[in-house]
Structures are given as structure tokens and as C-alpha cells.
């Protein structure tokens, strides 16, 4: 009988495991509760009207079309029966495994303030992105409609909490919308009067980057009309605004980009987790005491060289490859590759039209050239010629026409609130 | 003071009025409760995974960018105060008019069986389309997951009720999905065993076309694996299936393409309406007794040459142009063009890859050439170079790769039901 591999989660890590097991002769079951693999690094561009949802998401089973060794199941996992070596699905089906890979990702976290989620949505799924897109666009629409100046200013205040790459990239495009794209389209308001706030509890933005690039990003954002507020922890958050340093700022649109919490895989596994809910794994990326179970990506806490591996796409992919190599070695009776080592591929973030920061060890780059390198790198990382072509064309079109093409308010009729 | 024109509804008719008033020196307010103009003739392609939502929808205010005489409001209308000549918005604002244009379209109608809507969604908005897309794709996913053969067959039975162009076009692509695109991607089920039913109460499909084209379409659909059932009124509809001729057919996916009902504009106007809720207008397309109010498109009942003008996009556009010409003539003190005359631009419908029917008076066309003509005509009717380019590329890509690109299940996590 073939060796049965069950992979839960078709994100960067899970997908890489399946790709790495091509031709290994396993019977693979790939389980996800979504029907698509999502390219999360560009999700902020869906949230900000640059890209369409289908540009950065692919049906998982279409990706596995040629892989007759892979059965894709769209299903929610209820638990893992480690004694019986079975994954239990919500419909009651039990999927037996010889090797299990858990790579179920993370959600945004509110550090104990879960009640903030309704007023400050985060950005992890396509629905999150279309929700944020709707709120952004509705704020301008309602500002055009209201007769009350205070209400108008609150509607035109956009606060992004958290200044990692996602936060920076969000405010960059919001500023472009408010200052360059929308002004010609409104008759009663001047969208250039919008306040766009980037709020960071720590001392500087883009903390994963060097001081120099962080300072460049701050200058570039300010030039684009963004107010950068560092050392400013948010202490309150409601549908009318936020409290910062004891000061209330009326803001109708608040976006959360400040922190993540791993999925509840540690519950399923009955495993030890760190504060962010990530399962603490061995250097081989397996569950302590159960080498048949791998935990990867944002779901796992692993340290290499004394530092925790960051929750970024390249790290998840590398872990997926490593797990696949380990499984193949075991099946072939060869020595497995051993401890996972993270290769830092550097950090990239865009700030706006013709501005980005790239850091790779001592190598640093800013400005328009970094922006083009960022774009080309991301097109390379997309899956398939079609997505590459369509995203490249969308970007080129937006760049030349100064118009974003996916400015749709959907899922709720605007007049109804 | 400038002549104030208020247009409610930015569909084909309303948009055409605004375009026709370019340079007329009016102060125009364009009100819609959606932020986008939707190209409804291609909505079925969003519902069936061929196109992305943003390919066929454009932000209304972006279309009006250069028109400084137009104020666009995203707002729901609460009523019309004809005595005061004001449109009342839901937020309480009153928008005064000298000339009012009401073009608020239609919704699908269930002939008194409104309870069917939950189980047999219709296709009028982008949300309708993504709902149908989700249900279609989820049915295949659940069939792959279930162990119960009867349940599997019910999940793989797709019933489209109503065999006008929309119904025919929907089953055409569903058949292509089931028979050509999806078979290679499922491991437990054979998607070619799907039953695809096109159900029509009348004696033949595509009743607006000639007998010959209707017969061709029937043959073409059957060759593609569609079961065409005519003279078959649906008497029951639930989440487990439909009743036809006293016979119960288990079907988990039912789509309604059988009828429409005009928006409730006749309530706002206190006007006489026909059975479909359409306001009966004068030959000049104005409200009887109130020439300052035009009612256009699917909201209006108008007869030319003894026949009611059909609720199709070309008719709505022609009415919009006619109303704009009438308003311009009045402002210039010239004789208005008088009675509206509908120019029948013919009928078009696609059936599937390389099959379409086109009828223009005595001229008739079928087969692959008609299919290409249909495609080129629709690309021509889209707004803007970008949409034309992206839709053309999407179609070309789907044609060559035999893959549809927008196969996303969104808005509800699949495992949750």
C-alpha cells in the first residue's frame, strides 16, 4: 500500500510539500476549507482596488490537475485523532494518514481585544480584502453625501494600525487614491483633505528593516500625505474612532495590520504552543515525540541560529520543501536532511508609485528602481503564465492611466446603512 | 440657474441620458445605490467562472470623471415628492429637479412564489453572480466529499429554470465545466455524470428567436450533454430539488432565469403599472400628465408599433438617447423628437464553445462564426479600452487553455455547512 500523506492547509507551506512529493509514489490528500490558494503578499492590492480577487487566487484542485496522486478535499477539519492516525473532518469522515502535515496558517490577532475586530478588520482572506475595499470606498461616498462637516472629516480619516510591510503598503495606496485618483471624481468634497494615519506602537515603521530604510519609508510616506505616528499604542477602538495617547481621533475607517495569531492547530494536536499560538516544533519541523507529524509555516514556532523564523511566505515555502525532502528520504530509507535552516531572502515593501525598499543582508535599495524590482519579483512569484500576464498588465495599466480598475463596492448595498 | 436633471439609476438607460446631455449646460445629479455600472449581458460569465467581477463593472463616478456637470451620489432613494419636485434620499436629503429620469431597472420575479428565491437565486447583480458561482462550485466539492450515492447525484444535478438567452448561456457553460474542465480535477467522482437541466414552461427554448434557431440551439445543447425540458412548468422548488409535471427531481443547485419584475418606481411615482410592475408611459417616454418625468428601460412599459418594447440593453440605451434628445430640444426651444421608436437590433445568444445564434430580421446565423461575431460584438459594447482588452484576453485564454480563471468560492467558508 502506498504511503499516505495528509496535508492540511494549501497555503505556501502545504502547497510546497505537495509539489516536493511529486513522483514520490505517495497517496496524498490535500485538505483546505477554502477552494483556493491565495497569494497573500498581494492581498493588500485587492483591498485597495488595484487587483481583482481572481488575479491572486487559484483553485487548489486546478493546481493539482496533473497530479493523479493528489486528492483535493474542500473540507473543514474538526480534529486530529493521533492515536488512530486519522484526521477528522467536520462531516464525520476520517482520513487516515501515515504522515501528517499541518500548515493551517494564522489569523490577525487583537492582543486580547477581540471586540475590536468588527471596527478594525484585518487582512488575511479574500473576504477581508473585499470588506476593507468596501469600507474604504464607502467612506468617500458617505463623505460626499453628508452635510455635517465633523462627520465628513471622520469619514475622511483612515487609520491603519501596525506599520509592518502590510500597513505601509496599505497607506501608500490609500494616499494615492485620496490624493491622485479620486479628487477629479467628487464634486462636493475634496478627497485630498483626507487624513491617512499610519499608527505604530513601536519606535519606528518597518521594524524588520534597517534604520536607514525605515527612515526613507517615513519620508516617502510623508511626502505622499501620510501622517506617520510611532510610539503610539492604540488603547481604544470603536466604530467612531480610536484613542491614542489618551487622545480620541474620530475615524470611520480603521484597518488592523498589527499582529497575528496562529490557527488552532495546537488544540487539534494537544501540543505546546508559544504566546502567538504557534506549535513549538523540533528542528526537523516535526511534533516533539511524533515524527510522523510536521507543523509548518505560520502555524509553527521554530528557531534557527537562536532566532525565531519569521512568518513570511519564503520561510513557509522553505519549510514545505524541507518537510517534503524529509518525507522522501524516510521513504527511500536514506538519511533525512536533518535540522531546518532558514535562508533569509531579504525584505521588500512598496510605499507607493516609484517608491519601495529592498534589503538583502548588507545590500539595500530604495526609490523607483526598487519599486520595479519589487514588481518584477512579485510577478515571478505568482503561479502560472495567466496570472503573471494579467497582474503585469493591470499594474502597467494603472501606472499609465493613473486609474485603479477594481473599485467595486460589493456585498452590501451602500444606501442600506 | 441651470436646468437641474436628476437621473435615478446608472444602468444602460440612465447612463445614456447623462451621456446624451453632454454639453447641454444642465446641472445633473446621477443617483444609484450601487457604486458601479454593470454590464448585465455578461453577468452569466461571472456566475460561471469565466470573468472576474471587475471585468464587467465600472465605478459610475469614474465614468463621470471628466463631466464636471455631473454629481454622482451613491444613495438609496426613499421616494419622490412630485409636488415639491424633489427626490427624497434615505438619509433625508432632498434633491430638487426640473427634469427627473427614473431608470431603476428590474429584479427577477417568482410569479408569486417569492419563497423560491432562497433556493433558486436569480442573476441581476454582482452578488447574485458570485452567489451562483459559489453554489455551482460547492456542489461539485460536496459531491466529491459525500459517501452517499443519492446525495451525490442530487449534488451533481443542476437545474436552470427559464430558457431565454440567460438560461441557455448558463447551461452552456455549466455543461462545459462539468464535461470538459472539471473531470481531470476530481478523484472520487466523475463530473461528466452531472445532469444539467434546462427547464422551460413554454413550448420551446429561446422563444424570442425563430423556430429554426431555437431548434438549432436545442440540438447544440443536447450535444453538449444538456437535458432540454420544454412545456415543463416548475410547480415546486425547495433546497432538495424541484417538482416538474408532478415528478420530483432531486437537485441541489437551482438557478432562476424565468422572469423579472420592475423596481418599485411606480410606488414612488404613484403611477399606473402593468403586471410586471412597469410604469406605463407616454410614447415620449414620460409619465402621463407629467412631462418633466421620464421613465425608461426595464422600469417602463412602452409600446411601439403595437408591440411592447422588450427589456433588453439596446432598448434601454435607445430610450436613454431619446430622452436626452427630448430634454435638449425642450431646453433649446426646438420641437422635440416626439414618439420613441424602437429599432430592433436583433437577438444574440451563445450556447457554448463555437456555438451561438444570431438573428437580425431575416438574417440568421449559427455555429462557430456566430460565436465569434457574438464575442466581438460584446467586446465592442464594453466600456473602455481596458475592459475590452482584459475580457478579450480572458476569453482567448479560456478558449486556448480550456481553463476558466475565476473559479473562486467566496463569502462563506465551505466547510461551515
Tab-separated table of N, CA and C in Angstrom, chain B residues 214-299:
chain	number	residue	atom	x	y	z
B	214	UNK	N	-34.110	28.201	-32.650
B	214	UNK	CA	-34.464	27.528	-31.408
B	214	UNK	C	-34.153	26.031	-31.503
B	215	UNK	N	-34.482	25.441	-32.644
B	215	UNK	CA	-34.205	24.010	-32.840
B	215	UNK	C	-32.699	23.754	-32.891
B	216	UNK	N	-31.961	24.657	-33.553
B	216	UNK	CA	-30.502	24.513	-33.595
B	216	UNK	C	-29.927	24.556	-32.178
B	217	UNK	N	-30.419	25.532	-31.378
B	217	UNK	CA	-29.901	25.673	-30.011
B	217	UNK	C	-30.189	24.418	-29.196
B	218	UNK	N	-31.378	23.851	-29.382
B	218	UNK	CA	-31.733	22.625	-28.668
B	218	UNK	C	-30.763	21.494	-29.022
B	219	UNK	N	-30.522	21.324	-30.307
B	219	UNK	CA	-29.578	20.277	-30.736
B	219	UNK	C	-28.181	20.535	-30.172
B	220	UNK	N	-27.736	21.789	-30.267
B	220	UNK	CA	-26.376	22.113	-29.809
B	220	UNK	C	-26.232	21.856	-28.307
B	221	UNK	N	-27.284	22.185	-27.554
B	221	UNK	CA	-27.220	21.949	-26.108
B	221	UNK	C	-27.204	20.458	-25.808
B	222	UNK	N	-28.047	19.694	-26.512
B	222	UNK	CA	-28.085	18.252	-26.271
B	222	UNK	C	-26.737	17.619	-26.574
B	223	UNK	N	-26.115	18.060	-27.659
B	223	UNK	CA	-24.790	17.530	-27.989
B	223	UNK	C	-23.792	17.817	-26.870
B	224	UNK	N	-24.029	18.890	-26.132
B	224	UNK	CA	-23.129	19.243	-25.034
B	224	UNK	C	-23.550	18.613	-23.710
B	225	UNK	N	-24.546	17.730	-23.772
B	225	UNK	CA	-24.916	16.998	-22.567
B	225	UNK	C	-25.963	17.672	-21.708
B	226	UNK	N	-26.658	18.670	-22.265
B	226	UNK	CA	-27.720	19.339	-21.512
B	226	UNK	C	-29.049	18.657	-21.812
B	227	UNK	N	-29.864	18.397	-20.779
B	227	UNK	CA	-31.215	17.875	-20.991
B	227	UNK	C	-32.171	19.056	-21.119
B	228	UNK	N	-32.775	19.194	-22.277
B	228	UNK	CA	-33.692	20.311	-22.517
B	228	UNK	C	-35.117	19.829	-22.275
B	229	UNK	N	-35.819	20.464	-21.333
B	229	UNK	CA	-37.185	20.070	-20.985
B	229	UNK	C	-38.118	21.237	-21.257
B	230	UNK	N	-38.908	21.139	-22.315
B	230	UNK	CA	-39.845	22.226	-22.626
B	230	UNK	C	-41.265	21.810	-22.244
B	231	UNK	N	-42.173	22.784	-22.218
B	231	UNK	CA	-43.545	22.516	-21.791
B	231	UNK	C	-43.589	21.965	-20.373
B	232	UNK	N	-42.624	22.384	-19.574
B	232	UNK	CA	-42.461	21.796	-18.244
B	232	UNK	C	-42.451	22.873	-17.172
B	233	UNK	N	-43.641	23.291	-16.728
B	233	UNK	CA	-43.642	24.304	-15.669
B	233	UNK	C	-43.232	23.707	-14.317
B	234	UNK	N	-42.421	24.460	-13.593
B	234	UNK	CA	-41.990	24.042	-12.255
B	234	UNK	C	-43.114	24.366	-11.275
B	235	UNK	N	-43.538	23.380	-10.495
B	235	UNK	CA	-44.628	23.630	-9.549
B	235	UNK	C	-44.154	23.672	-8.112
B	236	UNK	N	-42.951	23.178	-7.865
B	236	UNK	CA	-42.397	23.252	-6.519
B	236	UNK	C	-40.895	23.446	-6.607
B	237	UNK	N	-40.343	24.074	-5.581
B	237	UNK	CA	-38.922	24.387	-5.588
B	237	UNK	C	-38.473	24.461	-4.134
B	238	UNK	N	-37.491	23.651	-3.757
B	238	UNK	CA	-37.004	23.684	-2.380
B	238	UNK	C	-35.505	23.430	-2.383
B	239	UNK	N	-34.898	23.352	-1.196
B	239	UNK	CA	-33.454	23.142	-1.190
B	239	UNK	C	-33.077	21.698	-1.530
B	240	UNK	N	-34.086	20.817	-1.677
B	240	UNK	CA	-33.734	19.445	-2.056
B	240	UNK	C	-33.997	19.174	-3.535
B	241	UNK	N	-34.774	20.029	-4.189
B	241	UNK	CA	-34.994	19.811	-5.613
B	241	UNK	C	-36.222	20.528	-6.130
B	242	UNK	N	-36.689	20.095	-7.297
B	242	UNK	CA	-37.827	20.751	-7.924
B	242	UNK	C	-38.876	19.710	-8.292
B	243	UNK	N	-40.125	20.174	-8.453
B	243	UNK	CA	-41.197	19.307	-8.923
B	243	UNK	C	-41.627	19.797	-10.301
B	244	UNK	N	-41.677	18.838	-11.219
B	244	UNK	CA	-41.920	19.113	-12.631
B	244	UNK	C	-42.933	18.084	-13.099
B	245	UNK	N	-44.084	18.525	-13.621
B	245	UNK	CA	-45.075	17.537	-14.083
B	245	UNK	C	-45.438	16.554	-12.973
B	246	UNK	N	-45.502	17.024	-11.740
B	246	UNK	CA	-45.796	16.123	-10.631
B	246	UNK	C	-44.650	15.197	-10.265
B	247	UNK	N	-43.519	15.345	-10.946
B	247	UNK	CA	-42.377	14.466	-10.706
B	247	UNK	C	-41.304	15.237	-9.951
B	248	UNK	N	-40.772	14.632	-8.880
B	248	UNK	CA	-39.738	15.290	-8.079
B	248	UNK	C	-38.353	14.966	-8.643
B	249	UNK	N	-37.574	15.993	-8.892
B	249	UNK	CA	-36.201	15.787	-9.351
B	249	UNK	C	-35.256	16.333	-8.281
B	250	UNK	N	-34.492	15.458	-7.611
B	250	UNK	CA	-33.547	15.965	-6.620
B	250	UNK	C	-32.469	16.793	-7.309
B	251	UNK	N	-32.303	18.009	-6.849
B	251	UNK	CA	-31.291	18.899	-7.450
B	251	UNK	C	-30.883	19.909	-6.389
B	252	UNK	N	-29.606	19.951	-6.087
B	252	UNK	CA	-29.138	20.867	-5.030
B	252	UNK	C	-28.864	22.266	-5.570
B	253	UNK	N	-28.683	22.385	-6.866
B	253	UNK	CA	-28.378	23.699	-7.435
B	253	UNK	C	-29.447	24.074	-8.448
B	254	UNK	N	-30.228	25.072	-8.114
B	254	UNK	CA	-31.294	25.545	-8.990
B	254	UNK	C	-31.059	27.028	-9.242
B	255	UNK	N	-31.129	27.419	-10.492
B	255	UNK	CA	-30.914	28.824	-10.840
B	255	UNK	C	-32.150	29.342	-11.565
B	256	UNK	N	-32.559	30.525	-11.194
B	256	UNK	CA	-33.789	31.102	-11.727
B	256	UNK	C	-33.475	32.084	-12.859
B	257	UNK	N	-33.980	31.787	-14.053
B	257	UNK	CA	-33.783	32.706	-15.182
B	257	UNK	C	-35.101	32.887	-15.909
B	258	UNK	N	-36.207	32.895	-15.147
B	258	UNK	CA	-37.523	32.772	-15.771
B	258	UNK	C	-38.329	34.059	-15.872
B	259	UNK	N	-38.025	35.053	-15.084
B	259	UNK	CA	-38.860	36.241	-15.217
B	259	UNK	C	-38.361	37.395	-14.391
B	260	UNK	N	-38.798	38.580	-14.751
B	260	UNK	CA	-38.369	39.747	-13.998
B	260	UNK	C	-39.568	40.601	-13.600
B	261	UNK	N	-39.322	41.404	-12.618
B	261	UNK	CA	-40.313	42.328	-12.069
B	261	UNK	C	-39.626	43.682	-11.983
B	262	UNK	N	-40.313	44.723	-12.453
B	262	UNK	CA	-39.697	46.049	-12.416
B	262	UNK	C	-39.476	46.496	-10.978
B	263	UNK	N	-38.533	47.401	-10.788
B	263	UNK	CA	-38.298	48.007	-9.474
B	263	UNK	C	-39.563	48.740	-9.028
B	264	UNK	N	-39.588	49.176	-7.783
B	264	UNK	CA	-40.833	49.752	-7.261
B	264	UNK	C	-40.986	51.249	-7.555
B	265	UNK	N	-40.430	51.670	-8.674
B	265	UNK	CA	-40.516	53.084	-9.045
B	265	UNK	C	-41.968	53.544	-9.170
B	266	UNK	N	-42.868	52.645	-9.590
B	266	UNK	CA	-44.270	53.051	-9.739
B	266	UNK	C	-44.866	53.463	-8.396
B	267	UNK	N	-44.373	52.860	-7.288
B	267	UNK	CA	-44.799	53.291	-5.955
B	267	UNK	C	-44.361	54.726	-5.691
B	268	UNK	N	-43.087	54.990	-5.949
B	268	UNK	CA	-42.568	56.345	-5.721
B	268	UNK	C	-43.392	57.373	-6.486
B	269	UNK	N	-43.771	56.992	-7.713
B	269	UNK	CA	-44.427	57.947	-8.597
B	269	UNK	C	-45.941	57.943	-8.434
B	270	UNK	N	-46.476	56.961	-7.730
B	270	UNK	CA	-47.923	56.822	-7.652
B	270	UNK	C	-48.520	56.637	-9.040
B	271	UNK	N	-47.823	55.830	-9.858
B	271	UNK	CA	-48.195	55.725	-11.274
B	271	UNK	C	-48.792	54.364	-11.591
B	272	UNK	N	-49.512	54.320	-12.692
B	272	UNK	CA	-50.099	53.078	-13.151
B	272	UNK	C	-49.002	52.134	-13.651
B	273	UNK	N	-49.110	50.867	-13.277
B	273	UNK	CA	-48.091	49.907	-13.699
B	273	UNK	C	-48.755	48.715	-14.366
B	274	UNK	N	-47.980	48.022	-15.230
B	274	UNK	CA	-48.517	46.791	-15.817
B	274	UNK	C	-48.279	45.622	-14.857
B	275	UNK	N	-48.579	44.395	-15.282
B	275	UNK	CA	-48.487	43.265	-14.361
B	275	UNK	C	-47.060	43.009	-13.872
B	276	UNK	N	-46.080	43.389	-14.683
B	276	UNK	CA	-44.683	43.195	-14.278
B	276	UNK	C	-44.153	44.383	-13.469
B	277	UNK	N	-45.071	45.285	-13.077
B	277	UNK	CA	-44.666	46.412	-12.243
B	277	UNK	C	-44.062	47.573	-13.009
B	278	UNK	N	-44.120	47.514	-14.334
B	278	UNK	CA	-43.524	48.579	-15.136
B	278	UNK	C	-44.491	49.748	-15.282
B	279	UNK	N	-43.938	50.945	-15.186
B	279	UNK	CA	-44.758	52.150	-15.297
B	279	UNK	C	-45.180	52.330	-16.760
B	280	UNK	N	-46.484	52.508	-16.974
B	280	UNK	CA	-46.990	52.736	-18.329
B	280	UNK	C	-46.719	54.190	-18.695
B	281	UNK	N	-45.915	54.410	-19.733
B	281	UNK	CA	-45.512	55.772	-20.097
B	281	UNK	C	-46.136	56.191	-21.425
B	282	UNK	N	-46.006	57.469	-21.715
B	282	UNK	CA	-46.478	58.001	-22.996
B	282	UNK	C	-45.509	57.593	-24.101
B	283	UNK	N	-45.892	57.789	-25.356
B	283	UNK	CA	-44.939	57.485	-26.443
B	283	UNK	C	-43.651	58.300	-26.347
B	284	UNK	N	-43.696	59.434	-25.631
B	284	UNK	CA	-42.485	60.248	-25.435
B	284	UNK	C	-41.660	59.749	-24.256
B	285	UNK	N	-42.105	58.649	-23.629
B	285	UNK	CA	-41.421	58.022	-22.502
B	285	UNK	C	-41.567	58.812	-21.208
B	286	UNK	N	-42.560	59.686	-21.169
B	286	UNK	CA	-42.782	60.447	-19.935
B	286	UNK	C	-44.010	59.920	-19.208
B	287	UNK	N	-44.104	60.330	-17.961
B	287	UNK	CA	-45.230	59.941	-17.133
B	287	UNK	C	-46.486	60.643	-17.641
B	288	UNK	N	-47.608	59.932	-17.831
B	288	UNK	CA	-48.826	60.594	-18.301
B	288	UNK	C	-49.175	61.765	-17.375
B	289	UNK	N	-49.316	62.937	-17.961
B	289	UNK	CA	-49.685	64.111	-17.180
B	289	UNK	C	-48.524	64.835	-16.539
B	290	UNK	N	-47.298	64.290	-16.630
B	290	UNK	CA	-46.145	64.959	-16.024
B	290	UNK	C	-44.924	64.829	-16.940
B	291	UNK	N	-44.878	65.691	-17.981
B	291	UNK	CA	-43.794	65.550	-18.969
B	291	UNK	C	-42.410	65.823	-18.413
B	292	UNK	N	-42.317	66.318	-17.154
B	292	UNK	CA	-40.992	66.551	-16.566
B	292	UNK	C	-40.372	65.256	-16.060
B	293	UNK	N	-41.150	64.159	-16.046
B	293	UNK	CA	-40.627	62.894	-15.517
B	293	UNK	C	-40.576	61.853	-16.624
B	294	UNK	N	-39.356	61.359	-16.894
B	294	UNK	CA	-39.162	60.263	-17.834
B	294	UNK	C	-39.019	58.954	-17.044
B	295	UNK	N	-39.600	57.892	-17.593
B	295	UNK	CA	-39.361	56.563	-17.013
B	295	UNK	C	-38.854	55.674	-18.142
B	296	UNK	N	-37.706	55.018	-17.913
B	296	UNK	CA	-37.007	54.363	-19.022
B	296	UNK	C	-36.602	52.929	-18.690
B	297	UNK	N	-36.287	52.201	-19.735
B	297	UNK	CA	-35.665	50.878	-19.589
B	297	UNK	C	-36.611	49.848	-18.989
B	298	UNK	N	-36.065	48.933	-18.185
B	298	UNK	CA	-36.864	47.848	-17.618
B	298	UNK	C	-37.945	48.346	-16.668
B	299	UNK	N	-37.861	49.616	-16.276
B	299	UNK	CA	-38.857	50.174	-15.364
B	299	UNK	C	-40.099	50.628	-16.110
